[in-house]
């Protein structure tokens, strides 16, 4: 192994953190933005480099480990393995794009904005890389707090109420998580929070049931899945769109990641008990969210509900415990992030130019902005998982897993495929096609920066849709440990 | 019945009666007087139990100093009339019920405590000033010293509260 | 020799204590309430002395020179000391209040609630 | 040669990329050259492939390009299958595709350069997807193409995106296709679960090992996919609406190629279907019902393209009938002939519309044969072909289907004949209304009437020629033994047609008599049409009774709207406004409210009265005593 | 012992300072020097250097736990003096007397830090309480202050009565006042011991303002001058908790299981009542009073669990809770209007102070990377050691979630809302420095609590 590689995870934490702290003390917006850009670009570089250094065959659960709180058996342990690499890459990819897209003067006291964004960046990286339950929990919260502030300070009119609902909801969830973690820590053989010793915990069926519920609620709220989702549409709508991008592209993956990294490997008995119920609820929720999306007149809310349906599919896939579904989720988490990012960028451009989110007030943008429309159409079709876009691969595999689990559930979930076409195309039609409405008369096509960012995303969408095999190589080591306890051999 | 027992019952019943009168007399001055009677009966009990020092101190400190202070304050406030408004009836009922049930519960809890019998013969003289003083200034010197802080603070406190401010505090 | 079970003292003390509590609960005059609290303290005192005697007698059987039981009597002494200090401050507070509202009725203490 | 097969789809893809990315820079000429050129090259390569596959002793080749999805549990290569069936479709797609591209260069002339390029990009992308569909060597690649053509269909129907009705039509097409796609997808998963692979070779080899119920399930699900794509009951309503797209698009996608994908899929999986008689029954029943239903609707349509659209639905129904009775070759044969004459008819209609300045109501046409001679002749050829008169191609393919149907069940035959007669009637109604009689349009239209340019007429002529001759590769044994070249060509893939290894054998004379009778009936129908519509002064009376019912397409759209769309919308709004806002979010908010409420109530406990504070304390102490001393907690 | 002596002496000195100088600043300076000296003296004792070597006769005994506790108290008081000295000066003509009282309180707390006998407990608590009655009523012309003082006094005296009854019953059953003596039972709770224990439990719950004995808290905290509320709610409450913990650990530790459920019920009640009632409050001061009840609920979990985690967590909780609350009250004391709306847009006007307030609020809410998180964390850990009591932990976190509601209402006002008018407040540079220092301290404890916790070993 390349020794510097071992330090990559730590760098991914410290860099954004340092950048964030620096940002708070910079008065000039340009310098702050540059700092943010440099830091996030460096992170991206590190993640990309780690892709080359990582060796799937060499699977380990800890790479970096500093002693932190010896008194209670926690150490600052991080790992970059197959499960985390794609998510770290996604995080590292999303942030520079967001920074690039923010025009000067959009946000008051921009240095704080960038600082908080970088803190979020740091928190997200930490969540994904943590190899210690306590560290995981801390970053889990660290990712939440800055987002709360970002949304509440720079958000829409009803921001305070909406983001507060979001905050309290997710905070409650994470408190459940905390209880679960502490219980596990206390009732296992070794006095340690490390992921290895957690995986080795031997729990009775009752304990597993309780702990499962605690963990599950936390992750379910974060994802969010039906019926824990009601914070999400409001929060997405009210948050400033760059923050919404973080929320929906990366942050929701925290919940999924939690399910894969912690929930499923830890509580095999409980998972097996509950998974059918959970999958059914999730699938019903997918259809539910899709139906609501059909009715939405608010562009951001529509995307939010669509996201609930898509995340729901991944969550359902995870609980099938089928390795094909989990492999699908691992790539789909990345791909969904890319797709929804593209959708949000488009939504943001529209909101910035027209000042409205109401679909009924929009229309005919395609005539004014053909370039934007091309990107939107691609993103929209990626959103409905058209083959040769990236989402198809993952969703295909997840559906396959669902089918293996219970064919009728796959059929039921499939209804959401149809519904997703309905609402996505409705949106495309009402926003982009038709006659130009009053709101879009002054619409201009997108700037060069926007084109380049959207192009990068589009290229990702297509390449990952046509030739996804390299992604499967990166994640090849990840599935085994997740479902190890379910296959005794 | 031995004289001690007679005394015990006499003091006890008098004490309880006076205590009730403290609670139920509507004139504060009478309350104070009944309370002084309670203290006297309690001093009597102390003597019965051969705790002469406490009996004396009780009379001096409580009946003498403290109650005079009370009386003084009551007089100072001109409250020697019987017109104290009463609490509402259900509140008084609730008070009586809860006080009574606390007594019942404590009695029920403590009624069979291992058969300790307190024979009030004159064994030992621990209640005498000499013996108490010896222990107080050897073993109990630390609390004794420390209670001086208590007095200091009570003193400072009383001064702070009672002192008349010349003018409102200016900032 | 006359023998009085310690239970009598306990019951007596508890009764006195409860009367004090009832007084605290039923009266509205702050001074009377305070006096009822003194009543409660005296109930404790008598109980302590009784216990002191009890423990002393028990120990005396084994050792004539024992000082067992002194500590309770000293405790009573300290209670009296503290009570005195408390009375000082308490009456000062009551007087202060009286100076302001010309009443010591605790039912009028209701500016602070909810 | 087969290793270069990847070029066939790649070239249109390149064309798509060039035209799509360069739409703001390329001139229309350049766009036309790129768009058409790539297709022509593909056509040539396909011809070369034909050479290879028709050589004796050729075995199907699987050309693997790269790993599409390769994980520890799933191995789906991106690979192409080169065999007779796929090459036949390649030829049809690239051939007719090329012609339609050429035609389009003229037809779309009025568009601005970027939109012109966009149009060609879409067309190229469509061809690319269609080629993937037929070339794939496993069901996933087929599915990729399958959805790809759906996308292109969507894009092309909504090509004029300024018009919201077109957009709605596009959306409808896509959504209905998606419903079918779900069936297809589930079938894929089932096959994966059953056979562990979705490569044709593996699936077909292992098919006989699976229980019949499983095969029936899989085939039915596949058929649901086919119903969507090939516009069968109940998923056919999108196709007539799809006429919103430019007419060449209708010709290519909604007549010649994409809609036959369902036929291709079932023909491709014939091994499975042969093992599932129940599915075959279903297919036959649905096919013949669709054929009849669409034919009845077509009788009373006044939009030139709608007539053709319903005719397409009807013909597709016939093809499914063929598949349902096991005559796969007949189905594929009809796909081919239909491709020619329906493309011809659409392009002819396009030529008419072009001349009429986008007027599509046949009641406002009439007497065009003088102004549009070439269009007229070729259109007539198309009509004759579709009506099924010998020696036009339609005759042979349709006859083969009907024969096979008769062999299976006489009712199918009777209904098939009925459909054919109606087809003849409405096609000639169309013909007479458009080309004969008086011109019923505005003066201005009359003034501008002109024959279409070469780029449009030449493809018409070529297609007309094909419409005449295409049937000759499938001469039934009744005319000449072993003249059915198509059948022998396809037999490695589709097996021997049922009629030949005859459980049911008609004598040649009976067969000839039936053919003759049918032809006679068709001629009578044409004559009736001639009588009814070749009038100087035709008045368009409003439809009443059954006519109104038919012209309103059996009110199927209205029923769908009332039964599915509206309730769904209402349900969505119910979910959003009631369930989401009131119940689920209401619960969340309600918890908050409950806390606030209890906060408001609890603080009254804090009464400000010392007495009550102490009382509560005392009560609590008493309770504690009770619990500590008497009722152990 | 060092701390008791120095703080008592300094209390006397403070009384005389009032005679010697009329400059209030000087008085404050002397007080600050005094508390530093007491802190140093305590530190020296921690290092093993005791000024007096007298035989305590088993009345007092100072172990590291007590000394570290005392150190935290003294340090908090130092921060408190630094932040609030100007307000103390404003509160009276003779702040020296009030400082003296606070030094006496400190010496009482130092007694509590080492008590080994119920007598010392009693005296210590009285030394703490009596000056507090006075401090509560120190704003003599303010009726609310008067009311607070009288309520506090009456209820405090009443609870003293309960406590003494409890002590008497314990003496009756064990014949001793020392903690070991009381503990040296037969390992079961006789009815008399149990009765004594229940009464002690009630009176200690009263001192720490645990439900249902908390009723005095909101009224007294609201009525008292804000500076002294701060002192009462932090330093004094911590001391009461220390006494509670030590008493029940030493005297009733062996029969832990017998009374544990009772404490669990008290803790749960405190958490629920404190948090829920705080939600609706409109006055920041009163809200913080309820919040202090809620925090007491969390600390009760430590008393409930009585294990290593509980002790470690208590130490951390004292520090986290005191530092945060002192900072909040310090700002609040400078505000004229105590409604939440008065804080609108505070961050725009005073970014530095707002930041410190933010950190304090986050710490109180138990957000990670602040000291408050680890404090709560240890408490939960302590509770979860009892596997069957998951419900108690759930109650705790549900109330923590509710607490976020009202703490974040303040954050919303401070950070997300627009100011109504120009702020007339002016914070001195020194004040800002101390506030920031305090915030950094909270963060440091939140990142590495081990630095504090390992001191007790």
mmCIF file of N, CA and C in Angstrom, chain B residues 27-69:
data_model
loop_
_atom_site.group_PDB
_atom_site.id
_atom_site.type_symbol
_atom_site.label_atom_id
_atom_site.label_comp_id
_atom_site.label_asym_id
_atom_site.label_seq_id
_atom_site.Cartn_x
_atom_site.Cartn_y
_atom_site.Cartn_z
ATOM 1 N N UNK B 27 -55.399 34.753 65.966
ATOM 2 C CA UNK B 27 -54.595 35.909 66.326
ATOM 3 C C UNK B 27 -53.125 35.525 66.384
ATOM 4 N N UNK B 28 -52.287 36.166 65.612
ATOM 5 C CA UNK B 28 -50.875 35.790 65.579
ATOM 6 C C UNK B 28 -50.217 35.854 66.950
ATOM 7 N N UNK B 29 -50.619 36.800 67.742
ATOM 8 C CA UNK B 29 -49.983 36.900 69.043
ATOM 9 C C UNK B 29 -50.266 35.654 69.881
ATOM 10 N N UNK B 30 -51.517 35.185 69.811
ATOM 11 C CA UNK B 30 -51.826 33.953 70.539
ATOM 12 C C UNK B 30 -51.005 32.793 70.016
ATOM 13 N N UNK B 31 -50.852 32.773 68.729
ATOM 14 C CA UNK B 31 -50.049 31.704 68.147
ATOM 15 C C UNK B 31 -48.662 31.708 68.765
ATOM 16 N N UNK B 32 -48.096 32.876 68.861
ATOM 17 C CA UNK B 32 -46.752 32.948 69.416
ATOM 18 C C UNK B 32 -46.754 32.436 70.845
ATOM 19 N N UNK B 33 -47.770 32.846 71.580
ATOM 20 C CA UNK B 33 -47.793 32.424 72.975
ATOM 21 C C UNK B 33 -47.959 30.919 73.100
ATOM 22 N N UNK B 34 -48.835 30.364 72.310
ATOM 23 C CA UNK B 34 -48.999 28.906 72.327
ATOM 24 C C UNK B 34 -47.697 28.231 71.938
ATOM 25 N N UNK B 35 -46.988 28.822 70.977
ATOM 26 C CA UNK B 35 -45.745 28.215 70.537
ATOM 27 C C UNK B 35 -44.728 28.215 71.683
ATOM 28 N N UNK B 36 -44.724 29.293 72.439
ATOM 29 C CA UNK B 36 -43.812 29.329 73.579
ATOM 30 C C UNK B 36 -44.158 28.197 74.545
ATOM 31 N N UNK B 37 -45.448 27.974 74.692
ATOM 32 C CA UNK B 37 -45.857 26.866 75.559
ATOM 33 C C UNK B 37 -45.349 25.539 75.008
ATOM 34 N N UNK B 38 -45.424 25.389 73.699
ATOM 35 C CA UNK B 38 -44.896 24.165 73.105
ATOM 36 C C UNK B 38 -43.425 24.011 73.472
ATOM 37 N N UNK B 39 -42.686 25.103 73.320
ATOM 38 C CA UNK B 39 -41.261 25.002 73.618
ATOM 39 C C UNK B 39 -41.022 24.625 75.065
ATOM 40 N N UNK B 40 -41.848 25.163 75.938
ATOM 41 C CA UNK B 40 -41.680 24.796 77.338
ATOM 42 C C UNK B 40 -41.935 23.315 77.542
ATOM 43 N N UNK B 41 -42.986 22.816 76.952
ATOM 44 C CA UNK B 41 -43.261 21.380 77.141
ATOM 45 C C UNK B 41 -42.130 20.544 76.555
ATOM 46 N N UNK B 42 -41.592 21.001 75.453
ATOM 47 C CA UNK B 42 -40.492 20.236 74.857
ATOM 48 C C UNK B 42 -39.273 20.267 75.778
ATOM 49 N N UNK B 43 -39.031 21.409 76.358
ATOM 50 C CA UNK B 43 -37.944 21.468 77.328
ATOM 51 C C UNK B 43 -38.191 20.475 78.458
ATOM 52 N N UNK B 44 -39.453 20.375 78.823
ATOM 53 C CA UNK B 44 -39.795 19.402 79.837
ATOM 54 C C UNK B 44 -39.424 17.997 79.414
ATOM 55 N N UNK B 45 -39.723 17.687 78.193
ATOM 56 C CA UNK B 45 -39.348 16.380 77.662
ATOM 57 C C UNK B 45 -37.835 16.180 77.720
ATOM 58 N N UNK B 46 -37.097 17.215 77.346
ATOM 59 C CA UNK B 46 -35.635 17.105 77.399
ATOM 60 C C UNK B 46 -35.175 16.764 78.809
ATOM 61 N N UNK B 47 -35.805 17.411 79.761
ATOM 62 C CA UNK B 47 -35.392 17.136 81.136
ATOM 63 C C UNK B 47 -35.727 15.697 81.488
ATOM 64 N N UNK B 48 -36.891 15.263 81.045
ATOM 65 C CA UNK B 48 -37.261 13.866 81.304
ATOM 66 C C UNK B 48 -36.213 12.918 80.736
ATOM 67 N N UNK B 49 -35.647 13.327 79.601
ATOM 68 C CA UNK B 49 -34.661 12.450 78.960
ATOM 69 C C UNK B 49 -33.236 12.779 79.423
ATOM 70 N N UNK B 50 -33.144 13.528 80.479
ATOM 71 C CA UNK B 50 -31.852 13.815 81.077
ATOM 72 C C UNK B 50 -30.959 14.638 80.155
ATOM 73 N N UNK B 51 -31.586 15.476 79.307
ATOM 74 C CA UNK B 51 -30.788 16.341 78.447
ATOM 75 C C UNK B 51 -30.943 17.757 78.952
ATOM 76 N N UNK B 52 -30.305 18.019 80.087
ATOM 77 C CA UNK B 52 -30.531 19.299 80.750
ATOM 78 C C UNK B 52 -30.033 20.468 79.921
ATOM 79 N N UNK B 53 -28.885 20.278 79.301
ATOM 80 C CA UNK B 53 -28.296 21.382 78.548
ATOM 81 C C UNK B 53 -29.260 21.852 77.465
ATOM 82 N N UNK B 54 -29.754 20.891 76.718
ATOM 83 C CA UNK B 54 -30.666 21.260 75.631
ATOM 84 C C UNK B 54 -31.934 21.891 76.167
ATOM 85 N N UNK B 55 -32.378 21.391 77.284
ATOM 86 C CA UNK B 55 -33.587 21.959 77.883
ATOM 87 C C UNK B 55 -33.371 23.439 78.161
ATOM 88 N N UNK B 56 -32.232 23.745 78.724
ATOM 89 C CA UNK B 56 -31.940 25.143 79.058
ATOM 90 C C UNK B 56 -31.819 25.957 77.771
ATOM 91 N N UNK B 57 -31.009 25.454 76.860
ATOM 92 C CA UNK B 57 -30.761 26.193 75.618
ATOM 93 C C UNK B 57 -32.066 26.419 74.880
ATOM 94 N N UNK B 58 -32.885 25.379 74.882
ATOM 95 C CA UNK B 58 -34.168 25.504 74.196
ATOM 96 C C UNK B 58 -34.960 26.651 74.780
ATOM 97 N N UNK B 59 -34.968 26.717 76.093
ATOM 98 C CA UNK B 59 -35.740 27.774 76.711
ATOM 99 C C UNK B 59 -35.134 29.138 76.436
ATOM 100 N N UNK B 60 -33.814 29.209 76.519
ATOM 101 C CA UNK B 60 -33.180 30.513 76.338
ATOM 102 C C UNK B 60 -33.301 30.965 74.898
ATOM 103 N N UNK B 61 -32.826 30.062 73.994
ATOM 104 C CA UNK B 61 -32.740 30.465 72.596
ATOM 105 C C UNK B 61 -34.132 30.575 71.979
ATOM 106 N N UNK B 62 -34.872 29.492 72.119
ATOM 107 C CA UNK B 62 -36.159 29.485 71.422
ATOM 108 C C UNK B 62 -37.168 30.369 72.108
ATOM 109 N N UNK B 63 -37.531 29.889 73.312
ATOM 110 C CA UNK B 63 -38.602 30.609 73.997
ATOM 111 C C UNK B 63 -38.184 32.023 74.318
ATOM 112 N N UNK B 64 -36.923 32.160 74.648
ATOM 113 C CA UNK B 64 -36.468 33.481 75.038
ATOM 114 C C UNK B 64 -36.201 34.376 73.856
ATOM 115 N N UNK B 65 -35.189 34.038 73.089
ATOM 116 C CA UNK B 65 -34.722 34.959 72.054
ATOM 117 C C UNK B 65 -35.627 34.944 70.828
ATOM 118 N N UNK B 66 -35.773 33.760 70.276
ATOM 119 C CA UNK B 66 -36.442 33.689 68.976
ATOM 120 C C UNK B 66 -37.882 34.147 69.058
ATOM 121 N N UNK B 67 -38.569 33.643 70.094
ATOM 122 C CA UNK B 67 -39.977 33.968 70.143
ATOM 123 C C UNK B 67 -40.183 35.443 70.453
ATOM 124 N N UNK B 68 -39.287 35.994 71.207
ATOM 125 C CA UNK B 68 -39.394 37.421 71.466
ATOM 126 C C UNK B 68 -39.244 38.188 70.159
ATOM 127 N N UNK B 69 -38.308 37.712 69.391
ATOM 128 C CA UNK B 69 -38.097 38.352 68.086
ATOM 129 C C UNK B 69 -39.392 38.299 67.260
#
